[in-house]
Short mmCIF file of C-alpha atoms in Angstrom, two decimals:
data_model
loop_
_atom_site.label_atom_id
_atom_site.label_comp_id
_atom_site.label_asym_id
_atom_site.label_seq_id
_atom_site.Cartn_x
_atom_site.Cartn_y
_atom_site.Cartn_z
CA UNK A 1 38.66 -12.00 18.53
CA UNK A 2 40.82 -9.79 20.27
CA UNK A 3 41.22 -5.72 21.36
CA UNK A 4 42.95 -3.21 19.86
CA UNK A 5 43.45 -0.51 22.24
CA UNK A 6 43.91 3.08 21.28
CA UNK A 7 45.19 4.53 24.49
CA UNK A 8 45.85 8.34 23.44
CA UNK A 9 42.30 7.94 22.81
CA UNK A 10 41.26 6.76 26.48
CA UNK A 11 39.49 9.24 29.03
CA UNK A 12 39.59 6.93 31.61
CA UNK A 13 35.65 7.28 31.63
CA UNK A 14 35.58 3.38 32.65
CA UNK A 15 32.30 2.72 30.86
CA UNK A 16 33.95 -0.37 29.32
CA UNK A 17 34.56 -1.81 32.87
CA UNK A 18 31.26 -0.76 33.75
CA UNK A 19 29.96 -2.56 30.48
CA UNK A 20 31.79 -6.19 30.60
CA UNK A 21 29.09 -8.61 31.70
CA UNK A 22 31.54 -11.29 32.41
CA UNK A 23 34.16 -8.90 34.73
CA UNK A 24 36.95 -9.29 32.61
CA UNK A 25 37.87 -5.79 32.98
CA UNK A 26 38.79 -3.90 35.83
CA UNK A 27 40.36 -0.85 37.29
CA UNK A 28 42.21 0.56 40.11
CA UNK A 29 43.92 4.29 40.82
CA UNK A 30 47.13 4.97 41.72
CA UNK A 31 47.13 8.64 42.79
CA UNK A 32 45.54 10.26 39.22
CA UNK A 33 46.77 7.49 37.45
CA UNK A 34 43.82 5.25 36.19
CA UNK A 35 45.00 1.21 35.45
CA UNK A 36 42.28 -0.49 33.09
CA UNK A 37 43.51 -4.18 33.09
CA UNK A 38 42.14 -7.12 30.99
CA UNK A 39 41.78 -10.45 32.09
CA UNK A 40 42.11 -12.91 29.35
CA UNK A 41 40.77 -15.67 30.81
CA UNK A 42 37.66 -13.96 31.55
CA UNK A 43 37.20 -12.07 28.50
CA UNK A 44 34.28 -14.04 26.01
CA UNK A 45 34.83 -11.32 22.60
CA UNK A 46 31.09 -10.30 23.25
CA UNK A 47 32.44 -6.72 22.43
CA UNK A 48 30.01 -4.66 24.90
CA UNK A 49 33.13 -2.76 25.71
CA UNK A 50 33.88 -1.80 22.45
CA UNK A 51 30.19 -0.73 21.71
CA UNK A 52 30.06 0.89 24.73
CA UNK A 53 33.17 3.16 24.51
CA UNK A 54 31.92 6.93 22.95
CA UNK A 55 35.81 7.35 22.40
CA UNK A 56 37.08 4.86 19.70
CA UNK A 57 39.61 3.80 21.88
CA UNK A 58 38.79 0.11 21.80
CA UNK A 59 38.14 -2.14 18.96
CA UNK A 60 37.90 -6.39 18.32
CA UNK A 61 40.21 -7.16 15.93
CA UNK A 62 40.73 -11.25 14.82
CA UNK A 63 43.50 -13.08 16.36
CA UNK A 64 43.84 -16.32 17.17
CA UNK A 65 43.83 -15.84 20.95
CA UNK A 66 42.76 -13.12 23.77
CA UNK A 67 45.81 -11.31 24.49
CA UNK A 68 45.67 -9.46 27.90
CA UNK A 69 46.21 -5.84 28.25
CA UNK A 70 46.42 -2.61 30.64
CA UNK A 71 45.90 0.99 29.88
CA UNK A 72 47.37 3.81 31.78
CA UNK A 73 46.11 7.12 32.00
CA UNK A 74 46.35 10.28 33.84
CA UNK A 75 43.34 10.96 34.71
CA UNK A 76 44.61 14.81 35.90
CA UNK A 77 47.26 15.36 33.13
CA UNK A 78 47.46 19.05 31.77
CA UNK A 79 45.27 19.09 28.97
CA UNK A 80 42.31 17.52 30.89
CA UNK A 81 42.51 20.31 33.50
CA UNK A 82 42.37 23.02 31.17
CA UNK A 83 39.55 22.09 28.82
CA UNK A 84 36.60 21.08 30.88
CA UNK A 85 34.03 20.73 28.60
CA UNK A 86 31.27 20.58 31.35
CA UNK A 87 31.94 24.10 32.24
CA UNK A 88 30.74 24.80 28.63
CA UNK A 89 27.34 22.70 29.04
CA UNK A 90 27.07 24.43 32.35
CA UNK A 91 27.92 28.23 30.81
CA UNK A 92 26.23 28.01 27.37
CA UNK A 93 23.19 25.69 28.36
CA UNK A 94 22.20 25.12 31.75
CA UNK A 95 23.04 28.71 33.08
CA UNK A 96 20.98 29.94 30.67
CA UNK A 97 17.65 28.33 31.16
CA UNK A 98 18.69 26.72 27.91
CA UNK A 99 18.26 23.13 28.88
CA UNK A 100 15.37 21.41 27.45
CA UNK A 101 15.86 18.71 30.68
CA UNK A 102 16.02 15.63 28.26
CA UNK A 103 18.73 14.06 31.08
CA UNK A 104 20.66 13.06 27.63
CA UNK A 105 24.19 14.41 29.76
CA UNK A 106 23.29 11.98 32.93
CA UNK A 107 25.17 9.44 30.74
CA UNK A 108 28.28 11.25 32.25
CA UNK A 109 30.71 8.35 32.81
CA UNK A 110 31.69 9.37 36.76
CA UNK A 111 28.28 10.35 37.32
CA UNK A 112 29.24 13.83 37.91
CA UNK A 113 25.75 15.22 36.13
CA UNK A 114 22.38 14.36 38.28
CA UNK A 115 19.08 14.98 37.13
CA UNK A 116 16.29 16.40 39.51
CA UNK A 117 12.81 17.45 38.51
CA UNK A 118 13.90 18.60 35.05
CA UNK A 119 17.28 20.27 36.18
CA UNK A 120 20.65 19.30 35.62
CA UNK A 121 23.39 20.03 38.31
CA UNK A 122 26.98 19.56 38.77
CA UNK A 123 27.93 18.46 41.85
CA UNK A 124 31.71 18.40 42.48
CA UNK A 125 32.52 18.30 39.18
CA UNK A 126 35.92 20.41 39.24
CA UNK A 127 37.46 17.00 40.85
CA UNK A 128 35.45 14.26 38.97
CA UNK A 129 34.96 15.54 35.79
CA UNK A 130 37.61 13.74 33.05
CA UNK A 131 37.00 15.92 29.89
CA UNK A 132 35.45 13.09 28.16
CA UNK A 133 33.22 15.74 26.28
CA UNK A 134 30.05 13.08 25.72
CA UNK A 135 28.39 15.61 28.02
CA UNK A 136 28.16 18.15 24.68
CA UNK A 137 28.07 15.21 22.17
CA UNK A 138 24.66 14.21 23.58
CA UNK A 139 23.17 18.21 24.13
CA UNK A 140 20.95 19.08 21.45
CA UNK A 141 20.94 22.74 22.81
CA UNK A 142 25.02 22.49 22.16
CA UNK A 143 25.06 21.84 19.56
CA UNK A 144 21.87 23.57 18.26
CA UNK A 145 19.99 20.60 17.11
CA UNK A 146 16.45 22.15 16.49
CA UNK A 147 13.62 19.93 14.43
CA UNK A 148 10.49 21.25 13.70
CA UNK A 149 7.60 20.79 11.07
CA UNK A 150 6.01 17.36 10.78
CA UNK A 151 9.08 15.50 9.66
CA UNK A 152 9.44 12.08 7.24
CA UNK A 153 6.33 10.57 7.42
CA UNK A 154 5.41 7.00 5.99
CA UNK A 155 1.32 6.66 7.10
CA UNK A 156 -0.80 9.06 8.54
CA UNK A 157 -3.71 7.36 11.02
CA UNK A 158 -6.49 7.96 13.08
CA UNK A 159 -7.11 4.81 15.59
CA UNK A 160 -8.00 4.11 19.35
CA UNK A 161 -7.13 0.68 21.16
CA UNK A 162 -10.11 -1.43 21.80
CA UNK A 163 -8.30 -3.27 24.72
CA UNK A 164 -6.86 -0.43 26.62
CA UNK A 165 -8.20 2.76 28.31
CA UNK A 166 -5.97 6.06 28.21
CA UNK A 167 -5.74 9.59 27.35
CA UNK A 168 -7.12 9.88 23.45
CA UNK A 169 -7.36 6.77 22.52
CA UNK A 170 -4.52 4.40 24.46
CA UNK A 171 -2.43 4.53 21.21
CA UNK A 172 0.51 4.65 23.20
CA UNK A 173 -0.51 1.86 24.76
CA UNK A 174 -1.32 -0.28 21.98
CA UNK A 175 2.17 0.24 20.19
CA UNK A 176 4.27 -0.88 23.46
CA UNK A 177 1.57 -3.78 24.04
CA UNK A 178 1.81 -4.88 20.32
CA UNK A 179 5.90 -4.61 20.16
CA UNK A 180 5.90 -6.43 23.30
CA UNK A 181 3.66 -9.11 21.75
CA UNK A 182 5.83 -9.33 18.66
CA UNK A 183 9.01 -9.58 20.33
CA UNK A 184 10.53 -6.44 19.03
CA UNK A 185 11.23 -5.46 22.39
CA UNK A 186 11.38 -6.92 26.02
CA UNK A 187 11.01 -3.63 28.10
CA UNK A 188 9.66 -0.51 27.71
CA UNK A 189 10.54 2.24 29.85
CA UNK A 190 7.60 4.61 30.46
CA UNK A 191 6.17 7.32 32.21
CA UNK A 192 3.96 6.76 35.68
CA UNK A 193 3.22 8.48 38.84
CA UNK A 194 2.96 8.47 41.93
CA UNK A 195 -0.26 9.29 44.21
CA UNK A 196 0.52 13.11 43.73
CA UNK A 197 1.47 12.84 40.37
CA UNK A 198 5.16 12.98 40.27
CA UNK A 199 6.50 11.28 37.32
CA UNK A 200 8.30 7.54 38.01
CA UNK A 201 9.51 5.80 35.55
CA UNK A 202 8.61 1.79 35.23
CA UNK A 203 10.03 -1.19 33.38
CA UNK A 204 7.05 -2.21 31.56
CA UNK A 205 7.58 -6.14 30.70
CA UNK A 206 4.29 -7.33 29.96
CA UNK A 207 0.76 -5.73 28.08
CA UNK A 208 -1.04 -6.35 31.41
CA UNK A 209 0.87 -3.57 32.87
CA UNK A 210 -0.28 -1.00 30.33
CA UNK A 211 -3.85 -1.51 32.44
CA UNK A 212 -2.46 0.58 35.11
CA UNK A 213 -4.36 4.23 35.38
CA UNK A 214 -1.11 5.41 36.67
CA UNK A 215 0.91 4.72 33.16
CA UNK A 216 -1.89 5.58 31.08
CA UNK A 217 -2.36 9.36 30.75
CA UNK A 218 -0.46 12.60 30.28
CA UNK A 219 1.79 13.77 33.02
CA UNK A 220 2.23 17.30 31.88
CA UNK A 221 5.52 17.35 34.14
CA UNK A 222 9.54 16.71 33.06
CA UNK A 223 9.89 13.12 33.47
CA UNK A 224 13.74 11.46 33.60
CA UNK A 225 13.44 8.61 31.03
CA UNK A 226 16.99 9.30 29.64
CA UNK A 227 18.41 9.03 33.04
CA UNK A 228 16.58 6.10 33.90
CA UNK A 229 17.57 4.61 30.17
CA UNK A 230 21.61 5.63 31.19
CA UNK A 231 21.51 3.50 34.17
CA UNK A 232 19.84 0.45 32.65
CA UNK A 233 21.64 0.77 29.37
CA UNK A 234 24.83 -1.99 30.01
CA UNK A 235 22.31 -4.66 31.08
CA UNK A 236 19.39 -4.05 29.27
CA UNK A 237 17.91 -6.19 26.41
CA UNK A 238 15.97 -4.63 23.54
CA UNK A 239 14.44 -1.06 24.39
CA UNK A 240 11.32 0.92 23.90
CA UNK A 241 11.22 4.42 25.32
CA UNK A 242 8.29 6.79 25.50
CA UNK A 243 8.46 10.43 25.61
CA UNK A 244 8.57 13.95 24.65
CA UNK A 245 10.41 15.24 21.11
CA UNK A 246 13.72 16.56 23.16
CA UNK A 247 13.59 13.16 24.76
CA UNK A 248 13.97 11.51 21.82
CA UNK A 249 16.19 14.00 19.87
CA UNK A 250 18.25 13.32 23.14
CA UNK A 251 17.88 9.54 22.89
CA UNK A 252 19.45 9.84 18.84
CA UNK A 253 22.12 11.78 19.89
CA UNK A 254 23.41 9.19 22.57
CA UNK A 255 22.89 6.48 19.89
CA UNK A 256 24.74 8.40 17.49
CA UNK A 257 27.82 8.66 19.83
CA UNK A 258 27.38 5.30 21.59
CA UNK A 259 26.56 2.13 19.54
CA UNK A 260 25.25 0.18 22.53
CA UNK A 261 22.16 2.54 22.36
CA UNK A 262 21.60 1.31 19.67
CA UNK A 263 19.61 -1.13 21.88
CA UNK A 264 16.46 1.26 21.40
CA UNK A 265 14.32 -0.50 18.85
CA UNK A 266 11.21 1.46 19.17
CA UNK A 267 11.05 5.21 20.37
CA UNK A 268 7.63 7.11 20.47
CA UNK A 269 7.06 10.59 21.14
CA UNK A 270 3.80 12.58 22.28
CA UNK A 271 2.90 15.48 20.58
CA UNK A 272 4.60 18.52 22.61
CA UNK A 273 3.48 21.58 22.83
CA UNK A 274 5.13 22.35 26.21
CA UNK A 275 5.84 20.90 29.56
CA UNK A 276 6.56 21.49 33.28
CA UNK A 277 8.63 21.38 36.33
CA UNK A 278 6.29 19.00 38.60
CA UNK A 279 7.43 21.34 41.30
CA UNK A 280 6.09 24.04 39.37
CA UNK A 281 3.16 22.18 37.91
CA UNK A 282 2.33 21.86 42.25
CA UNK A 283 2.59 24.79 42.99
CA UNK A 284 0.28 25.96 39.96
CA UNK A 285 -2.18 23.67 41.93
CA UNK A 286 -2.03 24.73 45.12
CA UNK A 287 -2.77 28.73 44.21
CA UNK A 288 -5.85 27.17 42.96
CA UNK A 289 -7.06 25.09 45.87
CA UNK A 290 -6.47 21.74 44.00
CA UNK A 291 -4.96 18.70 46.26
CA UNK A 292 -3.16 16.30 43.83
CA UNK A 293 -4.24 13.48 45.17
CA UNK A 294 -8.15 14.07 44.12
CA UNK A 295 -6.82 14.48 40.49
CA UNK A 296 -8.08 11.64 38.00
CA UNK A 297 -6.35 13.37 34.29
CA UNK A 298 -4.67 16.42 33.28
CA UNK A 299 -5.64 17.43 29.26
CA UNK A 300 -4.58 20.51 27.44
CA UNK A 301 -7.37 20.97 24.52
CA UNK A 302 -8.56 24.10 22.81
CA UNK A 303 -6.14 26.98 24.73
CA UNK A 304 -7.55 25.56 28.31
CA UNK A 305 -5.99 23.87 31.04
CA UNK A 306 -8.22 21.11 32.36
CA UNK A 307 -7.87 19.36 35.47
CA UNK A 308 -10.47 15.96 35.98
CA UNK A 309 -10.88 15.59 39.70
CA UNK A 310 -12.99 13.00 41.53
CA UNK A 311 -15.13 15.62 43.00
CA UNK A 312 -15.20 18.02 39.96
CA UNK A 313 -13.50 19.50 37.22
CA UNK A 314 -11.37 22.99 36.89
CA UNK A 315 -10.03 24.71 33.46
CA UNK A 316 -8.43 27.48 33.07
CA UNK A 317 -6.86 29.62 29.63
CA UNK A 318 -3.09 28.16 29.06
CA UNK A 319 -1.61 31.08 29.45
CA UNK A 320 -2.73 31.29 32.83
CA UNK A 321 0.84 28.46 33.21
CA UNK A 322 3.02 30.55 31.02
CA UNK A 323 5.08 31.16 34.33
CA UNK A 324 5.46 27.79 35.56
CA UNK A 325 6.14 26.29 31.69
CA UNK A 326 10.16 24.72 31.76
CA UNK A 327 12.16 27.69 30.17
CA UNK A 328 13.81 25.46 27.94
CA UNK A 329 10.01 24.65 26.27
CA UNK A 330 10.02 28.81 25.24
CA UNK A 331 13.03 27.75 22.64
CA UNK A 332 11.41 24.49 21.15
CA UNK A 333 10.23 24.17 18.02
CA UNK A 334 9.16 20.97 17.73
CA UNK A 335 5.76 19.65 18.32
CA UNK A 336 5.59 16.03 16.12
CA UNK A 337 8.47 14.54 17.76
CA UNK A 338 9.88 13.94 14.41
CA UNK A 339 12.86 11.69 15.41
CA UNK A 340 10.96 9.06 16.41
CA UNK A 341 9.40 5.80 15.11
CA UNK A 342 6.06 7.21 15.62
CA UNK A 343 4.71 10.11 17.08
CA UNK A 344 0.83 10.38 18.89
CA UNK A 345 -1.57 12.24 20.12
CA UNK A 346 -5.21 13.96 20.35
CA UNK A 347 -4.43 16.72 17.55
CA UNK A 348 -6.31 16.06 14.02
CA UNK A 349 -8.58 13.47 14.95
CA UNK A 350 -12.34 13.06 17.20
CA UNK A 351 -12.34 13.01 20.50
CA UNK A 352 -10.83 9.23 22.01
CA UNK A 353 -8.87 9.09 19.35
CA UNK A 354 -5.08 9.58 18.47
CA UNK A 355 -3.45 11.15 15.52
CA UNK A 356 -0.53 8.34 14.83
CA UNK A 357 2.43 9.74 12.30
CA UNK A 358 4.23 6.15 11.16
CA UNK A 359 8.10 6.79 10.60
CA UNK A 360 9.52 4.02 10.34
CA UNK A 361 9.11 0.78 8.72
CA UNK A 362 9.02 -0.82 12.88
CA UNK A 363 6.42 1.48 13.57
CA UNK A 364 4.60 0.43 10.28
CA UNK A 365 5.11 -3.15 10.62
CA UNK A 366 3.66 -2.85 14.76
CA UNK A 367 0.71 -0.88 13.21
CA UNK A 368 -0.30 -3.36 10.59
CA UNK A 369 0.15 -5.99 13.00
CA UNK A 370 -2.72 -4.49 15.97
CA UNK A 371 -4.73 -4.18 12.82
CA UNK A 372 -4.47 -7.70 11.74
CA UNK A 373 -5.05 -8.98 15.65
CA UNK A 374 -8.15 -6.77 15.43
CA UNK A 375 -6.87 -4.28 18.30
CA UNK A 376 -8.10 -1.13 17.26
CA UNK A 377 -10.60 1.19 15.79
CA UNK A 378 -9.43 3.41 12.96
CA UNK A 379 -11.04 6.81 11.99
CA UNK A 380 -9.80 9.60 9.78
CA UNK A 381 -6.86 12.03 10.97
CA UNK A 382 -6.18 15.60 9.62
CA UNK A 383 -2.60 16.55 9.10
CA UNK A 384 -3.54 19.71 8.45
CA UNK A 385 -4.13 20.17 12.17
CA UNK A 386 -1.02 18.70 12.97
CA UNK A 387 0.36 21.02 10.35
CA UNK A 388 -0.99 24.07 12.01
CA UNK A 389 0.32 23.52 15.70
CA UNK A 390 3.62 22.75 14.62
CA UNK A 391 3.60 26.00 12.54
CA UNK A 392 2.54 27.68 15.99
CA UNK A 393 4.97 25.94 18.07
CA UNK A 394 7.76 26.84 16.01
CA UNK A 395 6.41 30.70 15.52
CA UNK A 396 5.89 30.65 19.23
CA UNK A 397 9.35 29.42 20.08
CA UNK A 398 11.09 32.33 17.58
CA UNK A 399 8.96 35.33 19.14
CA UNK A 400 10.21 33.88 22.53
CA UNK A 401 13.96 34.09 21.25
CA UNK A 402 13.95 37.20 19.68
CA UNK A 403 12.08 38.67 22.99
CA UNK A 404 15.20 37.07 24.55
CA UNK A 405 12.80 35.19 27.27
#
C-alpha cells in the first residue's frame, strides 16, 4: 500500500505526524511554510495517518512499493488568515455561555483550545490557529445538535451489581468490569476525584480498580474526559468512556469527523439532569459550612440536594444551586444520554438500583453476559419515569431559552 496525498486539502494540522507509530513522518517550518516529509523506509501501510486526518487529504492506495513524499503548505497563506473559524466557536458559543464544556474542540490539532474546569479558552490563537475548522465540526452547540426524549432503545432493565458498591446500584461499574472481562475493551477512561472532590480522570485497566470509592459515585462537577480521550487517542487501544449526554454527543461528533475515534467501542452516559463548575460546586459548599474533605457522596433525589458527610448529612431544595449550575446545562435537553451504548441511573427503579436503557447490540451482548456470570440482581424499571424527567428537562431547557438565560 501506498499514499495518495491531496495537498489542496492539507491544513498543515500535523495530526498525521503526530499519529505514525513507527516515525515515518515528520515535519519542519521554514518561515510559514510547513514541510510534511515521508520516509519510505520507515513507513509499515498501518494507515493511522490516514484515519487520523479529519481533512481527506491522505489516503492508502495499492502499489507495489512505498513511494516517498513531501507536502508543502503555507501555513499563513491569505485565505487561512481571513477565515478563522475559531473566532466563530469563540463568538457564537463560548462567548455566549453556550458551551456545554464537553472538551470535544481540545482535539484542536496545535493545541490552541485548553480546557479548565468546564471552560474552554483560547490562548494565542490569532498566531497558532490554522483554519482547520474541526474545532466547529466537533461543537454540538455549532452546529445545533440537540437530542432529547428517551432515544432508540433495545431493553429496558432494572439491576444492581452484586460485586461492586456505588451510587444506585454500581451499574456503571458492572458494564466497564464486564467489557473489560470480555475483551471488548482494554481501557476505560472514567471519572474520579481527588480528596476534595475535583474530578480526575483514570485509565481504568482492570475490574479491581472499579473497587475504588473514589471512581464509584457521582461527581456532580464538569469532568474533562474528551480532553483526556484527545490526548490518548493516537496510542490508545480499544476505548470505553463514561460520561454525561453532551459528552457523548461530543464523543460521536469527533468519530464522525475522525475515523481513528472510531476506537470507542463502548460509551455510557449517566442520566443528566444538570451539572457544575467544581469551582462553583466549592463555593456552593463553603456558604454552607461544608469542608470537602468530610464528604462521603453527593445524590440529587426528589428536588433536594444531598450531601453524605462522615459526621452528618445536609440537603437542601435544588434550586437552592440554580446559580452555580454550568450555563450551558440551562440549554440542554437531554437527560437519557441517547447517543450512547447504554445509558444509567437511579430514575425508574428502587432505591440501590439503576435504570439501564440497552442501545446497542454491545451493550446488549455485555448485559446478557453479567447475567450469565451471575453478577447482578435484576428488579423492575419504569420508563415512564424516565419518560417524565426527560419531558421536564427538555421543557426546562426551552423556558430557559425563550427567557434568554
Amino acid at each position: 500500500m501506498a499514499h495518495h496525498v491531496n495537498s489542496d486539502n492539507c491544513v498543515g494540522c500535523r495530526m498525521c505526524v503526530d499519529a505514525c507509530p513507527s516515525g515515518a513522518l515528520s515535519s519542519k517550518f521554514n518561515g510559514s511554510i510547513l514541510t510534511i516529509i515521508l520516509n519510505s523506509e520507515l513507513c509499515t501501510g498501518c494507515g493511522s495517518c490516514v484515519d487520523i486526518c479529519p481533512f481527506n487529504a491522505l489516503e492508502l492506495v495499492p502499489r507495489e512499493e512505498v513511494k516517498e513524499f513531501k507536502i508543502e503548505i503555507d501555513i499563513l497563506r491569505p485565505e487561512k488568515i481571513e477565515k478563522k473559524k475559531y473566532y466563530m466557536i469563540a463568538r457564537k458559543v463560548v462567548d455566549v455561555s453556550y458551551c456545554t464544556g464537553c472538551g470535544a474542540c481540545t482535539v484542536c490539532p496545535p493545541n490552541g483550545i485548553i480546557w479548565k474546569d468546564g471552560v474552554v479558552d483560547f490562548p494565542d490563537w490569532v498566531k497558532i490557529c490554522r483554519d482547520c475548522a474541526i474545532c466547529i465540526k466537533v461543537c454540538q452547540r455549532y452546529n445545533s445538535v440537540f437530542k432529547s426524549g428517551v432515544g432508540e432503545v433495545i431493553e429496558v432493565k432494572g439491576a444492581r451489581s452484586k460485586r461492586f458498591k456505588g451510587q444506585d446500584g454500581a451499574m456503571v461499574s458492572e458494564f466497564i468490569a464486564c467489557a473489560l472481562e470480555m475483551g471488548i475493551i482494554d481501557t476505560a477512561l472514567m471519572v474520579s476525584r481527588d480528596e476534595r472532590w475535583k474530578p480526575i480522570i483514570v485509565h481504568v485497566k482492570h475490574p479491581d480498580q472499579l473497587k475504588s470509592e473514589r471512581i464509584t459515585g457521582t461527581k456532580y462537577s464538569l469532568a474533562p474526559v474528551l480532553p483526556e480521550l484527545n490526548k490518548v487517542i493516537k496510542r490508545a487501544g480499544r476505548l470505553a468512556i463514561v460520561g454525561t449526554p453532551c459528552i457523548i454527543t461530543g464523543l460521536r461528533l469527533l468519530q464522525k469527523e475522525i475515523p481513528l475515534y472510531n476506537k470507542v467501542k463502548l460509551a455510557v452516559s449517566l442520566f443528566c439532569m444538570e451539572n457544575f463548575r467544581y469551582s462553583s460546586l466549592m463555593e456552593f459548599l463553603r456558604e454552607k459550612n461544608i469542608d470537602a474533605t468530610k464528604v462521603k457522596k453527593f445524590d440529587i433525589k426528589k428536588g433536594k440536594f444531598i450531601v453524605e458527610m462522615v459526621d452528618g448529612v445536609f440537603d437542601c431544595p435544588i434550586k437552592e444551586l440554580e446559580e452555580h449550575v454550568s450555563n450551558g446545562c440551562n440549554y440542554c435537553l437531554d437527560f437519557a444520554g441517547v447517543d450512547s451504548d447504554v445509558s444509567i441511573g437511579s430514575v425508574g427503579s428502587p432505591d440501590g438500583y439503576s435504570t439501564v436503557l440497552i442501545r446497542s447490540e454491545t451493550a446488549k451482548n455485555i448485559y446478557d453476559y453479567m447475567i450469565s456470570k451471575g453478577y447482578i440482581e435484576e428488579c423492575e424499571a419504569n420508563l415512564k419515569a424516565v419518560e417524565k424527567l426527560c419531558r421536564f428537562k427538555a421543557k426546562k431547557a426551552l423556558r430557559k431559552e425563550e427567557e434568554g438565560v
